[in-house]
Amino acid sequence: MRLIFLGPPGAGKGTQAKRLTDKYGIPQLSTGDMLRAAVTAGTEIGKRAKAVMDAGGLVSDDIVNQIVSERIQEADCAKGFILDGYPRTVPQAKALAENMRQKDLVLDAVIELKVDEEALVRRIENRVAETIAAGGTVRSDDNPDSFRKRLSEYREKTAPLSQYYEGQGELVVLDGMAHVDAVTVAIEAVLEKDANAAASAARI
Ligand code: AMP
């Protein structure tokens, strides 16, 4: 199963992807997590990406395309993977398609989680509060200025992907405002090609 999650920051892509990894036994590939790991490890890529990430901008297509291309060849991706936060631009989507074509891999679904922006701001505030309460470290881009920038990058560069995948007949849009469990049910229904269940859950 090879799946892409689309949706703005805070839409719940990571939460839903994590739930699916358990059920389907395939890894969640979050380019954000991979880039944060590179920053922490102080690699060349991490050094190049840090300032852009902190400001809420997008890291260059070349860097993320390379990271994903290498990652999907690893053994744990043999049965499939869930892409969370990639692709984020139309050129990334085209690079992914070419990359998968070369590896003889087929995409099973592109699922977009739709949410309203007011709710996103509240979710990010909650995420920060929960992280602090749990004694964790708040992400350096989870602050109001960077978050606004991440949203505007999403609108400008990532939102056009919906049309791109819709044009290819691959897009399913779900209501990301529904309860987190209802969203999971809807996603599973889509993946199991159960149209009725998907419609009665959170499908838009
Ligand atoms: P995320 O954890 O998905 O919210 O990503 C955090 C940050 O990592 C983003 O704001 C970008 O700076 C960078 N990033 C993650 N994925 C990508 C991508 N596919 N293309 C460009 N930048 C990315």
Short mmCIF file of C-alpha atoms and ligand atoms in Angstrom, two decimals:
data_model
loop_
_atom_site.label_atom_id
_atom_site.label_comp_id
_atom_site.label_asym_id
_atom_site.label_seq_id
_atom_site.Cartn_x
_atom_site.Cartn_y
_atom_site.Cartn_z
CA MET A 1 0.00 0.00 0.00
CA ARG A 2 1.47 3.32 -1.11
CA LEU A 3 -0.29 6.36 0.13
CA ILE A 4 0.08 10.14 0.14
CA PHE A 5 -1.46 12.40 2.75
CA LEU A 6 -2.17 15.97 1.70
CA GLY A 7 -3.37 18.77 3.95
CA PRO A 8 -2.11 21.91 5.65
CA PRO A 9 0.12 21.86 8.73
CA GLY A 10 -1.91 20.68 11.72
CA ALA A 11 -4.53 18.87 9.61
CA GLY A 12 -3.81 15.57 11.33
CA LYS A 13 -1.72 13.87 8.63
CA GLY A 14 0.92 12.70 11.09
CA THR A 15 -1.63 11.42 13.60
CA GLN A 16 -3.52 9.45 10.96
CA ALA A 17 -0.36 8.16 9.31
CA LYS A 18 0.86 6.79 12.65
CA ARG A 19 -2.41 4.91 13.16
CA LEU A 20 -2.12 3.32 9.71
CA THR A 21 1.47 2.20 10.21
CA ASP A 22 0.31 -0.11 13.00
CA LYS A 23 -2.63 -1.48 11.06
CA TYR A 24 -0.88 -2.05 7.73
CA GLY A 25 2.68 -2.64 8.92
CA ILE A 26 4.16 -0.01 6.62
CA PRO A 27 6.27 3.00 7.65
CA GLN A 28 5.24 6.62 7.86
CA LEU A 29 7.68 8.69 5.84
CA SER A 30 7.55 12.24 7.15
CA THR A 31 9.97 14.50 5.31
CA GLY A 32 9.58 16.98 8.20
CA ASP A 33 10.78 14.32 10.67
CA MET A 34 13.63 13.33 8.37
CA LEU A 35 14.73 16.93 7.96
CA ARG A 36 14.50 17.58 11.72
CA ALA A 37 16.66 14.48 12.29
CA ALA A 38 19.19 15.86 9.79
CA VAL A 39 19.21 19.21 11.62
CA THR A 40 19.75 17.48 14.97
CA ALA A 41 22.51 15.29 13.55
CA GLY A 42 24.16 18.38 12.04
CA THR A 43 24.47 16.83 8.57
CA GLU A 44 25.15 18.96 5.49
CA ILE A 45 21.47 18.76 4.52
CA GLY A 46 20.44 19.68 8.05
CA LYS A 47 22.67 22.74 8.01
CA ARG A 48 21.22 23.88 4.70
CA ALA A 49 17.62 23.24 5.78
CA LYS A 50 17.56 24.65 9.31
CA ALA A 51 17.06 28.37 8.67
CA VAL A 52 14.41 27.77 6.00
CA MET A 53 12.52 25.38 8.28
CA ASP A 54 12.66 27.68 11.29
CA ALA A 55 11.17 30.47 9.19
CA GLY A 56 8.37 28.20 7.94
CA GLY A 57 9.58 28.12 4.32
CA LEU A 58 9.99 25.10 2.08
CA VAL A 59 13.28 23.29 1.69
CA SER A 60 14.38 22.91 -1.94
CA ASP A 61 12.70 20.28 -4.09
CA ASP A 62 16.06 18.68 -4.94
CA ILE A 63 16.87 17.99 -1.30
CA VAL A 64 13.54 16.39 -0.39
CA ASN A 65 13.26 14.47 -3.67
CA GLN A 66 16.66 12.92 -2.98
CA ILE A 67 15.80 12.07 0.63
CA VAL A 68 12.55 10.34 -0.36
CA SER A 69 14.05 8.57 -3.36
CA GLU A 70 16.66 6.96 -1.09
CA ARG A 71 14.24 6.28 1.76
CA ILE A 72 11.67 4.35 -0.30
CA GLN A 73 14.34 1.90 -1.37
CA GLU A 74 14.95 0.75 2.18
CA ALA A 75 13.81 -2.72 3.20
CA ASP A 76 10.97 -1.57 5.47
CA CYS A 77 9.28 0.10 2.48
CA ALA A 78 9.01 -3.13 0.49
CA LYS A 79 5.33 -3.59 1.40
CA GLY A 80 4.54 0.09 1.01
CA PHE A 81 4.73 3.44 2.76
CA ILE A 82 2.74 6.45 3.84
CA LEU A 83 4.07 9.79 2.67
CA ASP A 84 3.33 12.53 5.18
CA GLY A 85 4.37 16.03 4.15
CA TYR A 86 5.70 14.99 0.73
CA PRO A 87 5.12 15.92 -2.03
CA ARG A 88 4.54 19.58 -1.18
CA THR A 89 4.94 21.13 -4.62
CA VAL A 90 3.86 20.09 -8.11
CA PRO A 91 7.51 19.57 -9.19
CA GLN A 92 7.94 17.24 -6.16
CA ALA A 93 4.83 15.31 -7.22
CA LYS A 94 6.21 14.93 -10.73
CA ALA A 95 9.59 13.82 -9.40
CA LEU A 96 7.87 11.27 -7.16
CA ALA A 97 5.84 9.91 -10.08
CA GLU A 98 8.98 9.48 -12.16
CA ASN A 99 10.86 7.98 -9.24
CA MET A 100 8.08 5.45 -8.58
CA ARG A 101 7.76 4.66 -12.28
CA GLN A 102 11.47 3.82 -12.42
CA LYS A 103 11.09 1.55 -9.41
CA ASP A 104 7.90 -0.04 -10.79
CA LEU A 105 5.87 1.17 -7.83
CA VAL A 106 2.22 2.17 -7.99
CA LEU A 107 0.42 4.76 -5.88
CA ASP A 108 -2.74 3.41 -4.25
CA ALA A 109 -4.32 6.60 -2.94
CA VAL A 110 -3.91 10.32 -2.33
CA ILE A 111 -5.95 11.44 0.65
CA GLU A 112 -6.46 15.11 1.44
CA LEU A 113 -7.59 16.15 4.92
CA LYS A 114 -9.59 19.38 4.67
CA VAL A 115 -9.70 21.65 7.73
CA ASP A 116 -10.45 25.32 8.35
CA GLU A 117 -7.63 27.68 9.21
CA GLU A 118 -9.06 28.91 12.52
CA ALA A 119 -9.08 25.31 13.72
CA LEU A 120 -5.51 24.85 12.56
CA VAL A 121 -4.25 27.74 14.64
CA ARG A 122 -6.05 26.28 17.69
CA ARG A 123 -4.60 22.83 16.99
CA ILE A 124 -1.08 24.19 16.80
CA GLU A 125 -1.62 26.09 20.07
CA ASN A 126 -2.84 22.85 21.65
CA ARG A 127 0.11 20.90 20.22
CA VAL A 128 2.50 23.42 21.80
CA ALA A 129 0.66 23.33 25.16
CA GLU A 130 0.59 19.50 25.19
CA THR A 131 4.28 19.28 24.32
CA ILE A 132 5.18 21.68 27.12
CA ALA A 133 2.91 19.85 29.60
CA ALA A 134 4.59 16.55 28.69
CA GLY A 135 8.01 18.11 29.31
CA GLY A 136 8.92 17.89 25.62
CA THR A 137 10.66 20.37 23.34
CA VAL A 138 8.46 22.61 21.23
CA ARG A 139 9.27 22.55 17.51
CA SER A 140 11.19 25.67 16.54
CA ASP A 141 8.66 26.35 13.75
CA ASP A 142 5.60 26.04 16.03
CA ASN A 143 5.34 29.77 16.72
CA PRO A 144 2.79 32.23 15.28
CA ASP A 145 5.06 33.84 12.64
CA SER A 146 6.46 30.59 11.29
CA PHE A 147 3.05 28.98 11.38
CA ARG A 148 1.54 31.80 9.31
CA LYS A 149 4.37 31.39 6.82
CA ARG A 150 3.82 27.61 6.70
CA LEU A 151 0.14 28.20 5.96
CA SER A 152 0.88 30.69 3.20
CA GLU A 153 3.45 28.31 1.68
CA TYR A 154 0.77 25.63 1.80
CA ARG A 155 -1.82 27.80 0.04
CA GLU A 156 0.59 28.94 -2.62
CA LYS A 157 2.68 25.84 -3.33
CA THR A 158 1.00 22.74 -1.90
CA ALA A 159 -2.73 23.38 -2.41
CA PRO A 160 -2.29 23.14 -6.23
CA LEU A 161 -1.43 19.47 -5.70
CA SER A 162 -5.12 18.75 -5.06
CA GLN A 163 -5.91 19.72 -8.63
CA TYR A 164 -2.88 17.84 -9.91
CA TYR A 165 -3.97 14.57 -8.29
CA GLU A 166 -7.65 15.19 -8.98
CA GLY A 167 -6.77 15.50 -12.65
CA GLN A 168 -5.21 12.06 -12.41
CA GLY A 169 -8.32 10.65 -10.72
CA GLU A 170 -6.34 9.76 -7.61
CA LEU A 171 -7.61 12.28 -5.05
CA VAL A 172 -9.99 11.55 -2.19
CA VAL A 173 -10.94 14.47 0.05
CA LEU A 174 -11.94 13.76 3.65
CA ASP A 175 -13.26 16.03 6.37
CA GLY A 176 -10.28 16.55 8.67
CA MET A 177 -12.56 18.45 11.08
CA ALA A 178 -14.39 15.25 11.96
CA HIS A 179 -13.41 13.43 15.15
CA VAL A 180 -9.97 11.86 14.86
CA ASP A 181 -11.48 8.34 15.08
CA ALA A 182 -14.05 9.11 12.39
CA VAL A 183 -11.27 10.33 10.12
CA THR A 184 -9.40 7.05 10.68
CA VAL A 185 -12.56 5.06 9.84
CA ALA A 186 -13.01 7.10 6.65
CA ILE A 187 -9.40 6.59 5.61
CA GLU A 188 -9.58 2.84 6.19
CA ALA A 189 -12.80 2.68 4.20
CA VAL A 190 -11.11 4.44 1.31
CA LEU A 191 -8.13 2.11 1.47
CA GLU A 192 -10.39 -0.93 1.62
CA LYS A 193 -12.38 0.54 -1.25
CA ASP A 194 -15.55 0.50 0.79
CA ALA A 195 -17.34 3.43 -0.82
CA ASN A 196 -20.43 3.26 1.37
CA ALA A 197 -18.51 3.29 4.61
CA ALA A 198 -16.31 6.12 3.37
CA ALA A 199 -19.34 8.17 2.38
CA SER A 200 -21.01 7.72 5.72
CA ALA A 201 -17.83 8.55 7.61
CA ALA A 202 -15.98 11.74 6.78
CA ARG A 203 -15.80 11.80 3.01
CA ILE A 204 -16.51 15.15 1.36
P1 AMP B 1 6.32 19.18 8.67
O1 AMP B 1 6.87 18.40 9.81
O2 AMP B 1 5.75 18.32 7.58
O3 AMP B 1 5.36 20.26 9.11
O4 AMP B 1 7.56 19.94 8.00
C1 AMP B 1 8.33 20.86 8.73
C2 AMP B 1 9.17 21.71 7.77
O5 AMP B 1 10.08 20.87 7.06
C3 AMP B 1 8.40 22.44 6.70
O6 AMP B 1 7.84 23.67 7.15
C4 AMP B 1 9.47 22.65 5.64
O7 AMP B 1 10.37 23.66 6.03
C5 AMP B 1 10.23 21.33 5.71
N1 AMP B 1 9.65 20.32 4.81
C6 AMP B 1 9.06 19.15 5.17
N2 AMP B 1 8.66 18.46 4.10
C7 AMP B 1 9.00 19.22 3.02
C8 AMP B 1 8.83 19.07 1.62
N3 AMP B 1 8.22 17.99 1.09
N4 AMP B 1 9.29 20.05 0.80
C9 AMP B 1 9.91 21.14 1.31
N5 AMP B 1 10.09 21.36 2.62
C10 AMP B 1 9.64 20.41 3.48
#
